[in-house]
Short mmCIF file of C-alpha atoms in Angstrom, two decimals:
data_model
loop_
_atom_site.label_atom_id
_atom_site.label_comp_id
_atom_site.label_asym_id
_atom_site.label_seq_id
_atom_site.Cartn_x
_atom_site.Cartn_y
_atom_site.Cartn_z
CA UNK O 6 268.84 157.63 -35.71
CA UNK O 7 268.35 157.44 -31.98
CA UNK O 8 269.84 160.89 -31.48
CA UNK O 9 267.32 162.44 -33.92
CA UNK O 10 264.36 160.81 -32.19
CA UNK O 11 265.52 162.05 -28.85
CA UNK O 12 265.94 165.59 -30.19
CA UNK O 13 262.40 165.56 -31.57
CA UNK O 14 261.02 164.30 -28.26
CA UNK O 15 262.90 166.98 -26.35
CA UNK O 16 261.55 169.71 -28.65
CA UNK O 17 258.03 168.41 -28.28
CA UNK O 18 258.39 168.29 -24.49
CA UNK O 19 259.67 171.89 -24.47
CA UNK O 20 256.73 173.03 -26.63
CA UNK O 21 254.21 171.23 -24.44
CA UNK O 22 255.67 172.73 -21.27
CA UNK O 23 255.76 176.21 -22.84
CA UNK O 24 252.18 176.16 -23.98
CA UNK O 25 251.10 174.59 -20.69
CA UNK O 26 252.68 177.44 -18.73
CA UNK O 27 250.98 180.00 -21.00
CA UNK O 28 247.63 178.31 -20.62
CA UNK O 29 247.98 178.21 -16.85
CA UNK O 30 248.86 181.91 -16.79
CA UNK O 31 245.82 182.83 -18.85
CA UNK O 32 243.51 180.69 -16.73
CA UNK O 33 244.85 182.05 -13.43
CA UNK O 34 244.65 185.67 -14.71
CA UNK O 35 240.96 185.38 -15.65
CA UNK O 36 240.15 183.85 -12.30
CA UNK O 37 241.81 186.74 -10.45
CA UNK O 38 239.97 189.29 -12.58
CA UNK O 39 236.63 187.68 -11.72
CA UNK O 40 237.43 187.66 -8.02
CA UNK O 41 238.45 191.34 -7.90
CA UNK O 42 235.63 193.65 -6.84
CA UNK O 43 235.30 196.80 -8.84
CA UNK O 44 234.04 199.80 -6.89
CA UNK O 45 230.56 200.97 -7.98
CA UNK O 46 229.78 204.64 -8.02
CA UNK O 47 226.68 205.36 -5.97
CA UNK O 48 224.55 208.33 -6.91
CA UNK O 49 222.79 210.19 -4.22
CA UNK O 50 219.02 210.13 -4.64
CA UNK O 51 217.48 213.50 -5.16
CA UNK O 52 215.20 214.54 -2.33
CA UNK O 53 211.52 214.35 -3.32
CA UNK O 54 209.61 217.52 -2.69
CA UNK O 55 206.43 216.80 -0.84
CA UNK O 56 203.47 218.76 -2.13
CA UNK O 57 201.79 220.65 0.62
CA UNK O 58 198.08 219.90 0.82
CA UNK O 59 195.96 222.96 0.78
CA UNK O 60 193.37 222.80 3.48
CA UNK O 61 190.25 224.66 2.48
CA UNK O 62 188.41 226.13 5.36
CA UNK O 63 184.66 225.47 5.18
CA UNK O 64 182.32 227.85 6.82
CA UNK O 65 180.00 226.00 9.19
CA UNK O 66 176.29 226.77 8.76
CA UNK O 67 174.54 228.61 11.57
CA UNK O 68 172.98 226.66 14.42
CA UNK O 69 169.49 227.77 13.44
CA UNK O 70 169.50 225.35 10.51
CA UNK O 71 169.90 222.39 12.88
CA UNK O 72 166.82 223.28 14.92
CA UNK O 73 164.67 221.14 12.60
CA UNK O 74 166.82 218.08 13.29
CA UNK O 75 166.68 218.67 17.03
CA UNK O 76 162.91 219.19 17.07
CA UNK O 77 162.27 216.08 14.94
CA UNK O 78 164.47 213.67 16.83
CA UNK O 79 164.28 210.14 15.42
CA UNK O 80 165.15 208.53 18.75
CA UNK O 81 162.70 210.50 20.84
CA UNK O 82 160.37 208.27 22.97
CA UNK O 83 157.47 210.66 22.29
CA UNK O 84 157.83 210.34 18.53
CA UNK O 85 154.68 209.17 16.67
CA UNK O 86 154.15 207.92 13.15
CA UNK O 87 153.61 210.70 10.65
CA UNK O 88 150.30 210.47 8.81
CA UNK O 89 150.11 211.56 5.17
CA UNK O 90 148.21 214.77 4.58
CA UNK O 91 144.98 214.18 2.73
CA UNK O 92 144.34 216.48 -0.17
CA UNK O 93 141.61 218.90 0.70
CA UNK O 94 138.80 218.72 -1.80
CA UNK O 95 136.74 221.79 -2.40
CA UNK O 96 132.96 221.50 -1.83
CA UNK O 97 132.35 222.62 -5.41
CA UNK O 98 134.34 219.69 -6.78
CA UNK O 99 132.40 217.26 -4.58
CA UNK O 100 129.12 218.66 -5.85
CA UNK O 101 130.17 218.26 -9.49
CA UNK O 102 131.34 214.65 -9.20
CA UNK O 103 127.92 212.93 -9.26
CA UNK O 104 126.78 215.02 -12.20
CA UNK O 105 129.94 214.25 -14.11
CA UNK O 106 129.54 210.53 -13.42
CA UNK O 107 125.96 210.60 -14.67
CA UNK O 108 127.00 212.34 -17.86
CA UNK O 109 129.80 209.83 -18.42
CA UNK O 110 127.49 206.87 -17.92
CA UNK O 111 124.87 208.43 -20.21
CA UNK O 112 127.39 208.94 -23.01
CA UNK O 113 128.83 205.47 -22.38
CA UNK O 114 125.43 203.86 -22.92
CA UNK O 115 125.14 205.58 -26.30
CA UNK O 116 128.37 204.01 -27.55
CA UNK O 117 127.71 200.76 -29.41
CA UNK O 118 130.43 198.57 -30.90
CA UNK O 119 129.44 197.30 -34.38
CA UNK O 120 132.66 195.67 -35.57
CA UNK O 121 136.40 195.28 -35.11
CA UNK O 122 139.19 195.03 -37.70
CA UNK O 123 142.54 193.60 -36.50
CA UNK O 124 145.32 192.81 -38.99
CA UNK O 125 149.01 192.67 -37.99
CA UNK O 126 149.73 196.10 -36.45
CA UNK O 127 146.44 197.65 -37.60
CA UNK O 128 143.53 197.91 -35.15
CA UNK O 129 140.27 199.73 -35.79
CA UNK O 130 136.73 199.61 -34.46
CA UNK O 131 133.36 200.79 -35.79
CA UNK O 132 131.41 202.56 -33.04
CA UNK O 133 128.72 205.18 -32.68
CA UNK O 134 129.95 208.75 -32.66
CA UNK O 135 128.90 210.38 -29.40
CA UNK O 136 129.49 213.92 -30.64
CA UNK O 137 127.09 213.75 -33.62
CA UNK O 138 123.32 213.76 -33.37
CA UNK O 139 121.19 210.75 -34.30
CA UNK O 140 119.90 210.42 -37.86
CA UNK O 141 117.40 208.17 -39.55
CA UNK O 142 118.38 204.62 -40.36
CA UNK O 143 117.76 205.21 -44.10
CA UNK O 144 120.40 207.92 -44.30
CA UNK O 145 122.78 205.81 -42.20
CA UNK O 146 122.70 202.73 -44.40
CA UNK O 147 122.07 204.39 -47.77
CA UNK O 148 124.94 204.93 -50.16
CA UNK O 149 123.99 208.51 -50.85
CA UNK O 150 122.95 210.18 -47.58
CA UNK O 151 120.85 213.30 -47.52
CA UNK O 152 122.42 216.72 -47.42
CA UNK O 153 123.02 218.03 -43.90
CA UNK O 154 122.78 214.53 -42.34
CA UNK O 155 125.71 213.56 -40.16
CA UNK O 156 127.07 210.03 -39.94
CA UNK O 157 126.50 208.39 -36.57
CA UNK O 158 129.08 205.60 -37.08
CA UNK O 159 132.80 206.29 -36.96
CA UNK O 160 136.00 204.27 -37.25
CA UNK O 161 138.37 204.79 -34.32
CA UNK O 162 141.91 203.61 -33.58
CA UNK O 163 144.00 203.29 -30.43
CA UNK O 164 144.68 206.76 -29.03
CA UNK O 165 141.68 208.48 -30.67
CA UNK O 166 139.21 210.54 -28.67
CA UNK O 167 135.59 209.38 -28.54
CA UNK O 168 133.51 211.99 -26.77
CA UNK O 169 134.76 212.26 -23.19
CA UNK O 170 136.69 208.99 -23.52
CA UNK O 171 139.96 207.89 -25.08
CA UNK O 172 140.44 204.60 -26.92
CA UNK O 173 143.06 202.70 -24.89
CA UNK O 174 142.98 199.33 -26.66
CA UNK O 175 141.04 197.39 -29.30
CA UNK O 176 140.56 193.64 -28.83
CA UNK O 177 138.68 190.94 -30.72
CA UNK O 178 135.49 191.18 -28.67
CA UNK O 179 135.69 194.57 -26.98
CA UNK O 180 137.06 198.09 -26.95
CA UNK O 181 138.75 199.53 -23.87
CA UNK O 182 137.91 203.19 -23.15
CA UNK O 183 139.51 205.38 -20.49
CA UNK O 184 138.50 208.57 -18.76
CA UNK O 185 141.28 209.64 -16.42
CA UNK O 186 142.07 206.73 -14.12
CA UNK O 187 138.78 204.91 -14.85
CA UNK O 188 138.47 202.33 -17.63
CA UNK O 189 135.36 200.97 -19.36
CA UNK O 190 134.77 197.97 -21.66
CA UNK O 191 132.48 198.21 -24.70
CA UNK O 192 131.61 194.63 -25.66
CA UNK O 193 130.92 193.53 -29.21
CA UNK O 194 128.19 191.11 -28.10
CA UNK O 195 126.48 193.10 -25.38
CA UNK O 196 123.07 191.80 -24.32
CA UNK O 197 122.03 195.17 -22.90
CA UNK O 198 122.64 196.94 -26.22
CA UNK O 199 121.38 194.24 -28.61
CA UNK O 200 117.96 195.93 -28.97
CA UNK O 201 119.51 199.04 -30.43
CA UNK O 202 121.22 197.03 -33.14
CA UNK O 203 118.17 194.93 -34.04
CA UNK O 204 115.74 197.85 -34.44
CA UNK O 205 117.82 199.83 -36.92
CA UNK O 206 117.77 197.38 -39.88
CA UNK O 207 114.00 196.73 -39.54
CA UNK O 208 113.16 200.36 -40.34
CA UNK O 209 114.88 200.17 -43.71
CA UNK O 210 112.88 197.09 -44.87
CA UNK O 211 109.63 198.90 -45.83
CA UNK O 212 109.67 199.44 -49.61
CA UNK O 213 106.11 199.93 -50.98
CA UNK O 214 107.09 198.55 -54.43
CA UNK O 215 107.06 194.90 -53.32
CA UNK O 216 103.27 194.94 -52.80
CA UNK O 217 102.56 195.99 -56.39
CA UNK O 218 104.78 193.44 -58.23
CA UNK O 219 102.82 190.20 -57.51
CA UNK O 220 99.60 191.71 -59.04
CA UNK O 221 100.96 191.99 -62.64
CA UNK O 222 101.34 188.25 -63.50
CA UNK O 223 97.70 187.56 -62.39
CA UNK O 224 96.28 189.98 -65.00
CA UNK O 225 98.23 188.28 -67.82
CA UNK O 226 96.82 184.82 -67.04
CA UNK O 227 93.21 186.12 -67.18
CA UNK O 228 93.61 187.70 -70.62
CA UNK O 229 95.10 184.52 -72.10
CA UNK O 230 92.14 182.42 -70.83
CA UNK O 231 89.47 184.68 -72.47
CA UNK O 232 91.15 184.54 -75.89
CA UNK O 233 91.00 180.73 -75.95
#
């Protein structure tokens, strides 16, 4: 029995030593392979071709063009401040200016603002038409005007032309007119033009029929008294 146990132990010891030697050989071989340096092939870099810059030759302007810069030297001690040139007005234009202003003011006085309508984006104003001639008040306010009579009132909007003026804006109490760079306000309640508005309705209130009507009931009362 003892001999068999010893044989088994010897075989196991031989196996352990054998596999231990193999394992040591494998471990030592991998370590050597890691330590060995493998030569690396180096490739020569290709030379980069440098692009030659093309230099364009510019022709210098002649020296005559620089005479203006030399004559108007900014750092010259004798340099003075340049004054703006005033526009020369012709004598004919100066003579026409006062006449034109008088005509504008005359036509402006004729324009009377009677009413304004403003609703959302809609703006309109009732004014006297400067272009048309004056007509009688009866034909102006009557529903059926006479033949050949022109209406003196006109509805205008923003951007419309009114005689020599242009309607720039319509507000609640006025209308803004423009003539070139000048602007004028036509007021709805203008004290200077109130007389023109008050005289026009009075002319229409003259019907001769009203004087005859009160006479008829008086005659009827007299006839009834005589019969009794």
